Every structure is written in structure tokens, then in C-alpha cells.
Coordinates of C-alpha atoms (C1' of nucleotides) in Angstrom, one line a residue:
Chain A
X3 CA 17.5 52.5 6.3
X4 CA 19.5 49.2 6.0
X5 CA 21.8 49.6 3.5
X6 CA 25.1 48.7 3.4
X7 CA 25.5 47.2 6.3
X8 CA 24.0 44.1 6.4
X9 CA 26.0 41.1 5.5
X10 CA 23.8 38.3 4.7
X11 CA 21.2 39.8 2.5
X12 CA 18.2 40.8 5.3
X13 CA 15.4 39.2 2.6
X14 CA 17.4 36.5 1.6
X15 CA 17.4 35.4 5.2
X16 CA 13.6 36.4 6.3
X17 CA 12.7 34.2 3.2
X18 CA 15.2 31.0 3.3
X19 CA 15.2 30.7 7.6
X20 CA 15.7 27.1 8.0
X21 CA 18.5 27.3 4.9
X22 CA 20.2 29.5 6.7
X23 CA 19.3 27.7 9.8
X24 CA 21.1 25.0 8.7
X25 CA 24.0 26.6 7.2
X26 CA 24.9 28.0 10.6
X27 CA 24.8 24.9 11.9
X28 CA 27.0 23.2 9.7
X29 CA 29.5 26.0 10.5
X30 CA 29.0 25.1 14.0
X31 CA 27.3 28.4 14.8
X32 CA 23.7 27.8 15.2
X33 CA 21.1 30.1 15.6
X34 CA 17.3 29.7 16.1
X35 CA 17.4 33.5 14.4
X36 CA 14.5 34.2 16.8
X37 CA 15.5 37.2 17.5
X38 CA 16.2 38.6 13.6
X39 CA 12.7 37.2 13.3
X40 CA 12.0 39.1 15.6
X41 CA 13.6 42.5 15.1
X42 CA 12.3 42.1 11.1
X43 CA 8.9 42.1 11.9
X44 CA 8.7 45.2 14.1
X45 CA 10.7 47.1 11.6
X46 CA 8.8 46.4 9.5
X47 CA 5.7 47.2 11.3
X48 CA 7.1 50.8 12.3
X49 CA 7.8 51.2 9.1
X50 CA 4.6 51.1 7.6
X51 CA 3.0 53.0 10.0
X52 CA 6.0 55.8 9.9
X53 CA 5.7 56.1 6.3
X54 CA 2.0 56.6 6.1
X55 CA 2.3 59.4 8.2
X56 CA 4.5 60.9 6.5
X57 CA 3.0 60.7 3.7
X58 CA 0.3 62.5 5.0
X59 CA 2.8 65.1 6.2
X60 CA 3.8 65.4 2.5
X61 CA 0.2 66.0 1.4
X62 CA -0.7 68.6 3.7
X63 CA 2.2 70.5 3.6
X64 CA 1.6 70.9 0.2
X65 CA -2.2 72.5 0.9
X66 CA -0.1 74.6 3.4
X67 CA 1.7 76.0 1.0
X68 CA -1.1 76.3 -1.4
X69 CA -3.1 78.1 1.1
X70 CA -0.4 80.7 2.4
X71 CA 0.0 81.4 -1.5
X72 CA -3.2 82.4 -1.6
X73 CA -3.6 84.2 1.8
X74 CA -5.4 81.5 3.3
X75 CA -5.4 80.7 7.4
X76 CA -3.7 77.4 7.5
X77 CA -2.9 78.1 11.2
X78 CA -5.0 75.1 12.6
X79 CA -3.7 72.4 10.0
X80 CA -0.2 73.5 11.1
X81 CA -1.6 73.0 14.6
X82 CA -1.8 69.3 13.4
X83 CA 0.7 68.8 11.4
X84 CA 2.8 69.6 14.4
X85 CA 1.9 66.8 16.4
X86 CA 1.9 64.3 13.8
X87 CA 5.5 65.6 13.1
X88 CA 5.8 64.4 16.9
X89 CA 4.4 61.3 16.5
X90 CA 6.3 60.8 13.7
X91 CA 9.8 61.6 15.6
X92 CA 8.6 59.2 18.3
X93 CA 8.0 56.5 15.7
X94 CA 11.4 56.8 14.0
X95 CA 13.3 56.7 17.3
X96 CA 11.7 53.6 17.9
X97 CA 12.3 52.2 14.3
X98 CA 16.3 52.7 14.6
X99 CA 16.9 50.9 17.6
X100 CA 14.9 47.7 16.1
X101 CA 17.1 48.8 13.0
X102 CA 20.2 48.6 15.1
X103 CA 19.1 45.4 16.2
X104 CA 18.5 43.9 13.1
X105 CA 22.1 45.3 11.7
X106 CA 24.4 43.6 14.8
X107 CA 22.0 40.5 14.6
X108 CA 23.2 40.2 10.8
X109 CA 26.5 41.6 11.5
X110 CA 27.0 38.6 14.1
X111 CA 26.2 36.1 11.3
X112 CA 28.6 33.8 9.3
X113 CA 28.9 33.7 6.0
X114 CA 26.6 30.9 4.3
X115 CA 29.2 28.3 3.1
X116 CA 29.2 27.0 -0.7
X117 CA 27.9 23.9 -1.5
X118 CA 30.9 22.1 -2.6
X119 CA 32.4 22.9 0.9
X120 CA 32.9 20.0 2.6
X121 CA 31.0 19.5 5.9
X122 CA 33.0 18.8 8.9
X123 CA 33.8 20.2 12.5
X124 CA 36.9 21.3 12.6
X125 CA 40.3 21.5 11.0
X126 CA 40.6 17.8 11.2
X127 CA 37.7 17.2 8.8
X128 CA 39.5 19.3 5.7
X129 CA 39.8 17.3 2.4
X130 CA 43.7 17.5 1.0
X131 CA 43.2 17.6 -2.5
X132 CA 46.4 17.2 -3.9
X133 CA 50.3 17.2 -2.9
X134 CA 53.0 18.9 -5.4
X135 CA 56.1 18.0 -5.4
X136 CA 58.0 16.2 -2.9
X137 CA 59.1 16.4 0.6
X138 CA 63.4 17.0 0.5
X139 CA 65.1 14.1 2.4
X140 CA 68.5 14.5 4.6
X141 CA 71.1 12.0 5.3
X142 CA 71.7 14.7 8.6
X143 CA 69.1 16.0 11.1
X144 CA 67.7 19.6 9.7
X145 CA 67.7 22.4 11.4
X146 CA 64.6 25.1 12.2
X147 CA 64.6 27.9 10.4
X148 CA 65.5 30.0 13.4
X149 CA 68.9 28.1 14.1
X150 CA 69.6 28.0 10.5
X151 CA 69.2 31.8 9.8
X152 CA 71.3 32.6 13.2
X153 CA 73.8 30.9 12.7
X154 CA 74.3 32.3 8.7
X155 CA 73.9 35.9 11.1
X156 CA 70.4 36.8 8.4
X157 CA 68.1 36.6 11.1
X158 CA 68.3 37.6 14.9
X159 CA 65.2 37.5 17.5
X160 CA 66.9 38.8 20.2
X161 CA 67.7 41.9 19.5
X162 CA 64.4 41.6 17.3
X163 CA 63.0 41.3 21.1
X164 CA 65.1 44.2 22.3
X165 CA 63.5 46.3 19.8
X166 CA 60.1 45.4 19.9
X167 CA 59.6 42.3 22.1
X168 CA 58.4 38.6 21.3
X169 CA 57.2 37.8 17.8
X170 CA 58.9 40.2 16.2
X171 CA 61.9 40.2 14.0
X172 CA 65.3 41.1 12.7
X173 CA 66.1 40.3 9.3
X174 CA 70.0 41.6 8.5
X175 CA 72.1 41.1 5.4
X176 CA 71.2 38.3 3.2
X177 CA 67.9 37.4 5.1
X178 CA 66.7 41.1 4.7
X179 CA 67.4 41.1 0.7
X180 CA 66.1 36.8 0.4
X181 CA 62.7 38.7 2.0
X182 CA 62.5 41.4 -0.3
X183 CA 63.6 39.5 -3.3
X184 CA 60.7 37.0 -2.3
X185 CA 58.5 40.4 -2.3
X186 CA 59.4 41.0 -5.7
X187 CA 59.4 38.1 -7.8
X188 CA 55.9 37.2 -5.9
X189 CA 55.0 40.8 -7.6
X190 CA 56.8 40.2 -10.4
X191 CA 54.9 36.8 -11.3
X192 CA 51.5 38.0 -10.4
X193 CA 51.6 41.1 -12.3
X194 CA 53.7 40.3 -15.7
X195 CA 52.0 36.5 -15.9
X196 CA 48.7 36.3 -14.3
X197 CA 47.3 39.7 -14.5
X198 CA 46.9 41.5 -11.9
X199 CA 47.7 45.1 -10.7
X200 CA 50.0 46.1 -8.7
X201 CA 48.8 48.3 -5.8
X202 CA 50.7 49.9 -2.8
X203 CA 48.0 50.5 -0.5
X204 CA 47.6 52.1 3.1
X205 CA 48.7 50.1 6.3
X206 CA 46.2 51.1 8.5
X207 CA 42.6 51.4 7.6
X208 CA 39.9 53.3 9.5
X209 CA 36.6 51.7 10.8
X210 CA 34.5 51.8 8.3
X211 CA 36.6 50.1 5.7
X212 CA 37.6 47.2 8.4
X213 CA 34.0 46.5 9.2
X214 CA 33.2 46.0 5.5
X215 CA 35.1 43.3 5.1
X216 CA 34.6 41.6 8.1
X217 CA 37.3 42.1 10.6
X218 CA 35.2 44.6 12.7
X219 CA 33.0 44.1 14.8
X220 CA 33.6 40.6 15.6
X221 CA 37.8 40.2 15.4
X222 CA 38.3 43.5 17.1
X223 CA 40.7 42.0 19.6
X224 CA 43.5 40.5 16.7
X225 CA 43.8 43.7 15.5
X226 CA 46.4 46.6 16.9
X227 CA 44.2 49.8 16.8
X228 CA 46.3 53.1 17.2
X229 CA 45.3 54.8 20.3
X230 CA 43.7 58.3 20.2
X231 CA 42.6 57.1 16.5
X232 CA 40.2 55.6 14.0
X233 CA 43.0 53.4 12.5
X234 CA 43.8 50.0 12.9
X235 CA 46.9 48.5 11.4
X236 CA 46.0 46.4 8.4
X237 CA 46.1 42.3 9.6
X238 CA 46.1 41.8 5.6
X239 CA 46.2 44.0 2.2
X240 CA 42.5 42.2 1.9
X241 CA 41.5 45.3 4.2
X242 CA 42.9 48.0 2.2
X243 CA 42.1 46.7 -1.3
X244 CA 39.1 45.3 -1.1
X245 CA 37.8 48.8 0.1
X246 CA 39.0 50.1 -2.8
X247 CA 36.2 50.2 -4.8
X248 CA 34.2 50.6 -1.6
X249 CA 30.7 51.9 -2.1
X250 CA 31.3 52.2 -6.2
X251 CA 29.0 50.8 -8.8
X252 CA 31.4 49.0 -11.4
X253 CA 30.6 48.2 -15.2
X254 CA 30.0 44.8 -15.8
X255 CA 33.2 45.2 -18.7
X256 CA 35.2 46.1 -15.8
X257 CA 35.0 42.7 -14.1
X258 CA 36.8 41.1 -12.8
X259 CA 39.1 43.3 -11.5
X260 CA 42.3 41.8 -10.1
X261 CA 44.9 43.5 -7.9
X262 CA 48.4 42.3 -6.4
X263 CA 49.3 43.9 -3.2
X264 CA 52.8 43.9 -1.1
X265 CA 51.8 45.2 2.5
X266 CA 53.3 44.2 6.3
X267 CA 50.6 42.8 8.3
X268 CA 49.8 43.4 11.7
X269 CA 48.5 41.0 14.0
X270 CA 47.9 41.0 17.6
X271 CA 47.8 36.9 17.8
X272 CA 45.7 36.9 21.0
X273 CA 44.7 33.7 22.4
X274 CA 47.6 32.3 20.3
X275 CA 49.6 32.3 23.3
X276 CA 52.9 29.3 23.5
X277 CA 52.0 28.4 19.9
X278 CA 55.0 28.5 17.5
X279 CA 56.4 31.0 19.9
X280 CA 60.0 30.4 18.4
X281 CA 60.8 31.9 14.8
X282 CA 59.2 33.3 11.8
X283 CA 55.7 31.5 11.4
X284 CA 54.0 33.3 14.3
X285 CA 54.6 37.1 14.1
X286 CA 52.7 40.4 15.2
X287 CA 54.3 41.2 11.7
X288 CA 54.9 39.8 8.6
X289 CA 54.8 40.1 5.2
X290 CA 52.3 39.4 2.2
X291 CA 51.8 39.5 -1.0
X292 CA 47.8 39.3 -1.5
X293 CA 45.8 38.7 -4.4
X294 CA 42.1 40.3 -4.8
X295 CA 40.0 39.9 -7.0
X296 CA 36.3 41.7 -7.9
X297 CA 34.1 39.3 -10.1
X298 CA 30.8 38.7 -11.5
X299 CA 28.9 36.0 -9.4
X300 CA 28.6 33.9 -12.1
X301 CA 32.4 33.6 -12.5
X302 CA 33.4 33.9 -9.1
X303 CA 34.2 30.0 -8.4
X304 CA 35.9 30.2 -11.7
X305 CA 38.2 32.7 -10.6
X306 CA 38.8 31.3 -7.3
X307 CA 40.4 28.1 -8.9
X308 CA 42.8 30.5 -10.8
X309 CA 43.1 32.3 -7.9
X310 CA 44.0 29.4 -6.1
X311 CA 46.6 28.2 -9.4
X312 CA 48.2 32.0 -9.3
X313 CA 49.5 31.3 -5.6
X314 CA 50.5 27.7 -6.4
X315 CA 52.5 28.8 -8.9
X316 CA 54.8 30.9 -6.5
X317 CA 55.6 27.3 -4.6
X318 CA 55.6 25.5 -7.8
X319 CA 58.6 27.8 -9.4
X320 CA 60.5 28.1 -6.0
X321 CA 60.6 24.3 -5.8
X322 CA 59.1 23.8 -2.5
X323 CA 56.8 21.0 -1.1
X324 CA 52.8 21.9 -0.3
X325 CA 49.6 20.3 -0.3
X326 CA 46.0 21.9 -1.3
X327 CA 43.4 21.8 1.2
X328 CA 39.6 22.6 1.0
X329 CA 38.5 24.0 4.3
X330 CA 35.0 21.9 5.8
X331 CA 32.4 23.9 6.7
X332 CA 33.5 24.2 10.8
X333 CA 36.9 25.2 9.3
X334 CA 35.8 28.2 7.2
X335 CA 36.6 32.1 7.9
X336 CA 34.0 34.3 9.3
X337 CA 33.5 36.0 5.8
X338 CA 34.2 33.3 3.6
X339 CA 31.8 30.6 1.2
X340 CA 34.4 28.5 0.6
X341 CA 38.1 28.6 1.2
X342 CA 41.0 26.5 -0.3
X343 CA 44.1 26.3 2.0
X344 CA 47.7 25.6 0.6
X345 CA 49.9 24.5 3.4
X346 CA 53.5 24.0 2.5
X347 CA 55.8 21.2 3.6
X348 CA 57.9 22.5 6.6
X349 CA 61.1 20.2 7.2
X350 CA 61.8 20.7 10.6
X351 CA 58.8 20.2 12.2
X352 CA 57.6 17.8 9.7
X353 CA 54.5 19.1 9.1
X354 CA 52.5 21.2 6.6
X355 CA 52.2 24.5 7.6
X356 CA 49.4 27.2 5.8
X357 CA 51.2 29.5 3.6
X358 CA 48.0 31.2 1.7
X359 CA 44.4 30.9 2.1
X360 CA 42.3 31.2 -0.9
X361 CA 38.8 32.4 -0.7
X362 CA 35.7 33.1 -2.1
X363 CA 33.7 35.6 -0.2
X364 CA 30.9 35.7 -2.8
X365 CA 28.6 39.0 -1.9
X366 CA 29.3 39.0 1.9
X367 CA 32.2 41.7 1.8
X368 CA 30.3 43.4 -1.2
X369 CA 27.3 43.6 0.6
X370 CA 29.1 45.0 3.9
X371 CA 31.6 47.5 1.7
X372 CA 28.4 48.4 -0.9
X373 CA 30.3 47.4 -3.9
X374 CA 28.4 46.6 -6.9
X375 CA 28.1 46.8 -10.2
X376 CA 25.5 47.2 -13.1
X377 CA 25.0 44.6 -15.9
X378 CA 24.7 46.0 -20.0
X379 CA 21.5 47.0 -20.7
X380 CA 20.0 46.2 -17.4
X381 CA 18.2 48.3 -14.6
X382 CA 19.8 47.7 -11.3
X383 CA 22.9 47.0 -9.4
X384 CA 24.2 43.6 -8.1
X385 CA 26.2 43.2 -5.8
X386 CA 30.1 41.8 -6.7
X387 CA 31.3 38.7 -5.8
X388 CA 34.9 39.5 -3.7
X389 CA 38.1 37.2 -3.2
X390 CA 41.1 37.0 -1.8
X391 CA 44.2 35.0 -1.8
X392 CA 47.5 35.1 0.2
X393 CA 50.2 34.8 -3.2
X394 CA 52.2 34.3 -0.5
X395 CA 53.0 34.9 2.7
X396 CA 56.5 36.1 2.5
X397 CA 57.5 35.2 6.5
X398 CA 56.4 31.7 5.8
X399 CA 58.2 30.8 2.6
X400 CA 61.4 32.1 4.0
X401 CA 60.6 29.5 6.5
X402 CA 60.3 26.7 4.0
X403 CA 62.9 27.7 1.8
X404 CA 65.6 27.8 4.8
X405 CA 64.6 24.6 5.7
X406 CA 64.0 22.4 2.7
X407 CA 67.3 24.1 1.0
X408 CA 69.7 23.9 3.9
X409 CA 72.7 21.9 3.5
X410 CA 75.0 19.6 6.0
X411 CA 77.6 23.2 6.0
X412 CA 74.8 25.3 8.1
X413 CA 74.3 26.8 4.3
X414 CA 71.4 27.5 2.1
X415 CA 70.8 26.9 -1.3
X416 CA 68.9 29.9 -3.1
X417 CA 65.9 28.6 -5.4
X418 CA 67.3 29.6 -9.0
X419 CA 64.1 31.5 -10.0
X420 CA 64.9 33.7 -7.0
X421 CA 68.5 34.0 -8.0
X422 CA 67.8 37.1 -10.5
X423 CA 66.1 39.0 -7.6
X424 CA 69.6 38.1 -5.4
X425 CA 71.9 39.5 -7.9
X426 CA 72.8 35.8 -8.7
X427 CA 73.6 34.6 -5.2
X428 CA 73.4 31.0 -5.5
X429 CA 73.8 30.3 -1.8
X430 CA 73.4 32.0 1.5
X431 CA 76.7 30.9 3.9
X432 CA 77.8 32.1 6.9
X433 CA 80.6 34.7 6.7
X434 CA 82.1 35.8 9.5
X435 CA 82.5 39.2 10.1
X436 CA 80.8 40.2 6.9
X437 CA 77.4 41.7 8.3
X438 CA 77.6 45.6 8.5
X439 CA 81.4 46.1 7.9
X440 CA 83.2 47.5 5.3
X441 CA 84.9 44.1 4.6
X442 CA 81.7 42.8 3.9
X443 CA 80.5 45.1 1.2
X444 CA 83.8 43.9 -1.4
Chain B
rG26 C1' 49.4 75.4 12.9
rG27 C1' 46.7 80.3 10.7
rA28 C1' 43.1 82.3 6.7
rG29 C1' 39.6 81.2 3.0
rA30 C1' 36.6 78.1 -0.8
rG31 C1' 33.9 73.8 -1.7
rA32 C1' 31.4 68.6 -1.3
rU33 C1' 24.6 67.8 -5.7
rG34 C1' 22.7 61.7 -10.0
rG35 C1' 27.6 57.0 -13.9
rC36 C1' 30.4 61.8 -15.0
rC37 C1' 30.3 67.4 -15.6
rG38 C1' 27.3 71.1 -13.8
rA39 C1' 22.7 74.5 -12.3
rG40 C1' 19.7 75.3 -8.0
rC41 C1' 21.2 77.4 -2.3
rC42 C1' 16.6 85.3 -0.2
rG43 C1' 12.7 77.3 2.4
rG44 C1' 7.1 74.9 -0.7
rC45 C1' 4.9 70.1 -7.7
rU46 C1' 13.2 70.0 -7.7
rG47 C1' 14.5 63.2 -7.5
rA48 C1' 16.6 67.5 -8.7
rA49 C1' 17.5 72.2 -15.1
rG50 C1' 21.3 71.7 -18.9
rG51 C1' 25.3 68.8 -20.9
rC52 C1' 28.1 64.2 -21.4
rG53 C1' 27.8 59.1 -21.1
rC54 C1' 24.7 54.8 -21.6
rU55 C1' 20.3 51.8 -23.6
rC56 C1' 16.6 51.1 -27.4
rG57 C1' 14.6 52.7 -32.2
rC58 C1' 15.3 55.5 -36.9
rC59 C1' 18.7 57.3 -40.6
rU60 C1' 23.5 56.9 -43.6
rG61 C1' 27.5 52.1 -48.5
rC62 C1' 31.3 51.3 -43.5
rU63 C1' 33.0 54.7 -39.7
rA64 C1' 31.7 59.5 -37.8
rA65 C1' 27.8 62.8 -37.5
rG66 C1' 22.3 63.3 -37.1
rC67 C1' 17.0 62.4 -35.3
rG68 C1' 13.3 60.3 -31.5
rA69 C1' 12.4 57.9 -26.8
rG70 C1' 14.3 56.1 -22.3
rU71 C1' 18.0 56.2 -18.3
rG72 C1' 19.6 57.2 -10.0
rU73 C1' 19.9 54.2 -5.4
rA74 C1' 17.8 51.8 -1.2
rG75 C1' 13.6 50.2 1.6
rG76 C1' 8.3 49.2 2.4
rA77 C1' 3.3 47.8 0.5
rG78 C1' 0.5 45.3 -3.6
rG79 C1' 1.2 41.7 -7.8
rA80 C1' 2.8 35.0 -10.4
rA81 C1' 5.3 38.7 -13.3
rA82 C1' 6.0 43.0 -16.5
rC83 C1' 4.9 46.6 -13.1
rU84 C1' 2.3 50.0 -9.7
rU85 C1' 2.5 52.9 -5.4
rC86 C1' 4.6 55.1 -0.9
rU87 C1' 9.0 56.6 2.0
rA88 C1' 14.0 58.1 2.3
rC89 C1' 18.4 59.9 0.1
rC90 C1' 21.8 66.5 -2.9
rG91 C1' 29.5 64.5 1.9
rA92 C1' 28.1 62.3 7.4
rG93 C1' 25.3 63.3 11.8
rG94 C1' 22.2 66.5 14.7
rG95 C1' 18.8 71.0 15.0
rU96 C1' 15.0 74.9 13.4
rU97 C1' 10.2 74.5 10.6
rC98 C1' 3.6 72.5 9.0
rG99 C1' 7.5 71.8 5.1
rA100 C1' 15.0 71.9 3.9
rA101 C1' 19.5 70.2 -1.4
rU102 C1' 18.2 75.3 0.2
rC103 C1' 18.6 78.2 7.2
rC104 C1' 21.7 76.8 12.0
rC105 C1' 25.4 73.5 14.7
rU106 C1' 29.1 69.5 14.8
rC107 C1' 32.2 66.2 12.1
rU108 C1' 34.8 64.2 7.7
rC109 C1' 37.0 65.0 3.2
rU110 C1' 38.9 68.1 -1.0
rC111 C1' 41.0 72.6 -2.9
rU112 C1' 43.7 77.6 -2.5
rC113 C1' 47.0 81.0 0.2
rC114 C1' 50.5 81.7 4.5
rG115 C1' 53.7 79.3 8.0
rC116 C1' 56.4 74.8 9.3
rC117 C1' 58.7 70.1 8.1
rA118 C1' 60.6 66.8 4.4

RNA sequence: GGAGAGAUGGCCGAGCCGGCUGAAGGCGCUCGCCUGCUAAGCGAGUGUAGGAGGAAACUUCUACCGAGGGUUCGAAUCCCUCUCUCUCCGCCA
């Protein structure tokens, strides 16, 4: 069987080849899908031919059992229905390696972006939709976040580096409590305002549940797998969350479904070598608050676009700079049907820099996981429509807020809706001797 | 870590000395009837996936009783391995 497993839907793409023909290519990923042509028609083939014969073996089994009930020899049909048990065993040998064909084939296959995507190579075709708010101007040279938070003694990559090694670090002090007060008011927001559920999930997730939604078998080598294990450590609450309601049939009342999640996230950042090796945007780990949600297809695109608003509205209250940005079609994830980017405005390097990614996975992740659910009054399942949105990442907005708040003294202003999570610090300055000694604590 | 018990359909729960059991019974759900509303009651229906046929409603076949192997003409039922859950003992928080 084929369940499960697939990702694009195995009929949808026997029937609509040259749509998803040129789907791929638009991704930049073409395929002449010879060989799932291929694979599809044998199985199909051995199919037919497997279940006929046992069918027959179902028929005569039955007279067996007829027979011997009435003290009848049945010896010489058993005689035969031994060897087409054999043939049988041959045949469905033969049909799961053309099955296992067929799965990595499909597994190996992008998503099928939406229409409204925009068609383009690469990053340098997205469409910015909008900008919000406005860049801060200095009348002195701002700082990186990395000098700004050393010198106030909240963050420290050396001994970060000591500890662990490169991209890793140490927050102490004020920058440990501005991260975790970031962690809650992102909860905070998301939960009391916009809906969702908070969930406090597992870090690491086991095979099965990282293949469903798409990091397995293809992104293997981002992800830090525990040695001696089936666990890798989640790259992103999507993992964990999404699987919640792996392999459950929902009630159409129960959609959508929306869950808020705090979780580190772990990533290897292979190939990502000499990029942003300094400071917080590049890290093996960092922290997120994600947003996922379970909808009906029809609604899906809906909820993206509030999906998209609930993570805006982090930026929006904290007073920082970002732009929206609809991902073209040579852009877009692995998984994803259409993604919307928001990339906030990051002083020192004067550049917008992605703080969430907002996407719409339709029935790819649903199809992988088996998550569906079953329409009133209706036979049948469907499968859901998943999606995810970063709402935010916590490592990045520290970034921005260091920067765009910092002031001439080497100080930083804290945004004021943050200021309740902060006990009412208004400002982060450098102190000295404060950090871990008594003297600090009056 | 040691000893035991279990895993069945949306849910609960029979079957488990092998053969009309895709699976009794109950709950839930859907449709219809009944009652002034609600509740109760009565009747019918109600798993998933894949293949073949059909424009379609649908028909038919195959598979599925935690997962994977094995025995057998035939397995939810017997055997092996694994995973998970529960109980008791020990250990650690």
C-alpha cells in the first residue's frame, strides 16, 4: 500500500503530468517524471495480477474449509493452493520494491506552488508587498548588535564559544530576561488576542514525525540527530506540532485548529559556512515562537493572511521596522504552496533581515503526516490543509531591537509594550560590576 | 534495571482451543418518523486505503484488528522481533 506517505497526491500527479511538469519547473526543479511514470504503471500492473490471485486464494480456501467440514479430501487443491501462495509471495516482493520506488520518487518532489505565487528564480525575484513603519535614523554610527550587548555585559560569545563553540550563545543578566520576556509577550499576544493555544511540545522528534513534515528525507544534513537514537533535535516547533494530530481524522467543527508554540531550535547550518558568522542571526540555536495552524482547504489562504497579520503584529507593537515579502516560485520551501516572508529592518547592516516565514503548506504535510478530517454529513476523509508561521523568531528580534533602540551612551531603550514583561525596565545600560554579584541584585 | 498485563472501528468493548468476523454489543454520528419546545422514544444507515469498471450515483476485488517478519491451503486469532501503554518492585528526582 501507499498510504501515507506520499506527498503529492500519487493520482493527482498520474492524471495532471504536464501541470506538474510545469510546476517543477517553475520551482526550478524539473522533472520529465519518467520514472514515476514509470514505477506507476508496473504497480499497477502487479497489482492487478496479485490481487486476482488472491482472490482466488480466498475462494478456494473457503471450499477447503467446506470440504474438511464435511470429511472431504481436499489434499490436492491444497497441493495448488500452495504454489499459488508462492507465486503470490513472488509477486508481492516484486510489487514493494516498485512501491518503494514510487514513494522516494514522490518523496523527492516539491511541493506544487499556489497560483498567486509569483514566478521567479531566486530570492531576487520576490515581490515586497509593503513596508511598516520606518527605518530609525542616528546622528552617530550604530553599533551591531554583538558590540552593543557586550559592551552592556547581556551577551557574551566567547565564553558562549568556550561552552559550546561557534554559533552559539551566552545571554546573562538583562539580555537573558529581554529573551525571555520577548518569549512571553510573543505567547502572551498570540494566545490572549489572536487565538491560539499554547503548547509546550518535545524538542526532539523521532523519524517518522520529521519525515511528515518534510524535513526528512531530503534536509537530513541541517538537522542534529542524537547518536545511538531515532531523535533529531527539533529545527522548528513546526515539527513537533504539526505531528500532533498526526495520523487523526479531525471534525470538520474542529477546524481550524491553531496552536502557539515556545521551543529552542536546532540547526546544523551546513553549507552556511562565513555567513553572518558574528552574532545572534546565525545560530545552531535559537529561539521561536511558532504559530500552526490546521484548516479546511477552502479557508486555508484565508488563514494564512491572518496568519501572516498575527506575526506582524509582534513587530507592529514592538515598534520595529520590516517589510512583507511574497516568496517567487524558485524561492519557495520544499513543503510550501506559497510562503510570505517578513524581514525586519536591521540597522547595522542596513539591510532587511527574515524574522518569520509564513506559509501555506496546503495538503503536502497532511498527506505525508495522514492528517485529515471528515466533513458533516459526508462519507470520507480529506485531507487538512497545514500552516505555519514563525510569530517570531526570538534570536532575531533581540537583534533588531538592540539595534534600532540603541542610543549614543552604548544604552538601549526597552520597547514599552515589553516593559511589563521587564518588571518596568525602561532601559538596558551598562553597569559595571552588576552582573552575578550581590551588589547587583539591590 | 527486575516481574507481570495489555494494544481491536470516531469512542467504549467482545472475539483470541485458526475457516461467511470488516469484525457482536453499546455509545456517538447521519437521515427519516414521533412529541407544543427541550429531553426521551422508534426505524434505517454509518471504517480506511488501494485497484478494476462507470460520465456519475455506484458496483466489484484486495489489504488493514499497535508495527514488521514467520507458520498455514487459510490468521484479529498460533510463533518471533520491535514500539507504545498500564501495574508492582528497585533506583533517581
Amino acid at each position: 500500500m501507499l498510504t501515507g506517505h506520499a506527498m503529492l497526491d500519487v493520482k493527482f500527479v498520474r492524471q495532471n503530468l504536464d501541470f506538474v511538469r510545469e510546476s517543477l519547473k517553475k520551482r526550478g526543479q524539473p522533472s520529465d517524471l519518467e520514472d514515476f511514470v514509470d514505477s506507476d504503471s508496473k504497480r499497477r500492473a502487479l497489482l492487478l495480477e496479485a490481487e486476482e490471485l488472491k482472490h482466488q486464494r480466498n475462494i478456494v480456501s473457503q471450499r477447503i474449509a467446506r470440504m474438511t467440514k464435511d470429511k472431504e479430501d481436499a489434499s490436492e487443491l491444497i497441493a495448488e493452493m500452495r504454489t499459488v501462495s508462492q507465486k503470490i509471495k513472488a509477486l508481492d516482493e516484486e510489487l514493494s520494491q516498485h512501491e518503494q520506488a514510487l514513494r522516494s520518487i514522490l518523496m523527492g518532489l516539491a511541493n506544487l506552488p499556489h497560483p498567486s505565487v509569483p514566478v521567479g528564480k531566486d530570492s531576487e525575484d520576490n515581490v515586497v508587498l509593503r513596508k511598516v513603519g520606518e527605518a530609525p535614523s542616528f546622528d552617530f554610527e550604530p553599533l551591531p548588535h554583538w558590540e552593543i550587548g557586550q559592551d552592556l555585559g547581556i551577551l557574551d560569545f566567547e565564553r558562549a564559544a568556550k561552552i559550546a563553540g561557534a554559533r552559539f550563545a551566552l545571554y546573562m543578566g538583562q539580555g537573558a530576561r529581554l529573551e525571555r520576556a520577548l518569549i512571553n509577550f510573543m505567547l502572551d499576544v498570540h494566545t490572549k488576542e489572536h487565538g491560539y493555544l499554547e503548547v509546550l511540545p518535545p524538542f526532539m522528534t523521532n523519524r517518522n514525525s520529521t519525515t511528515a513534515t518534510g524535513q526528512l528525507p531530503k534536509f537530513e544534513e541541517d538537522l542534529f540527530k542524537l547518536e545511538g537514537w531515532d531523535y533529531y533535535l527539533v529545527p522548528t516547533a513546526e515539527v513537533p506540532v504539526t505531528n500532533i494530530h498526526q495520523g487523526e481524522i479531525l471534525n470538520e467543527d474542529e477546524l481550524p485548529r491553531l496552536y502557539a508554540a515556545y521551543t529552542p531550535c536546532f540547526r546544523s547550518e551546513a553549507g552556511s559556512y562565513g555567513k553572518d558568522t558574528r552574532g545572534l542571526i546565525r545560530q545552531h540555536q535559537f529561539n521561536k515562537v511558532e504559530l500552526v495552524k490546521f484548516a479546511t482547504p477552502e479557508t486555508s489562504y484565508e488563514e494564512l493572511e491572518r496568519l501572516l497579520n498575527d506575526a506582524e503584529a509582534i513587530l507592529k507593537r514592538l515598534g520595529l521596522h520590516y517589510q512583507v515579502v511574497a516568496l517567487c516560485t524558485g524561492d519557495l520551501g520544499f513543503s510550501a504552496a506559497k510562503t510570505y516572508d517578513i524581514e525586519v529592518w536591521v540597522p547595522a547592516q542596513q539591510k532587511y533581515r527574515e524574522i518569520s516565514s509564513c506559509s501555506n503548506f496546503e495538503d503536502f504535510q497532511a498527506r505525508r503526516g495522514n492528517i485529515r478530517f471528515r466533513r458533516k454529513g459526508k462519507k470520507g476523509t480529506e485531507l487538512v490543509h497545514t500552516l505555519n508561521g514563525s510569530g517570531l523568531a526570538v534570536g532575531r528580534t533581540v537583534v533588531a531591537i538592540l539595534e534600532s533602540f540603541q542610543q549614543e551612551d552604548g544604552s538601549v531603550i526597552i520597547p514599552e509594550a515589553l516593559r511589563p514583561y521587564m518588571d518596568g525596565v525602561k532601559k538596558i545600560s551598562a553597569r559595571p560590576g552588576q552582573a552575578g554579584t550581590k551588589q547587583g541584585l539591590v
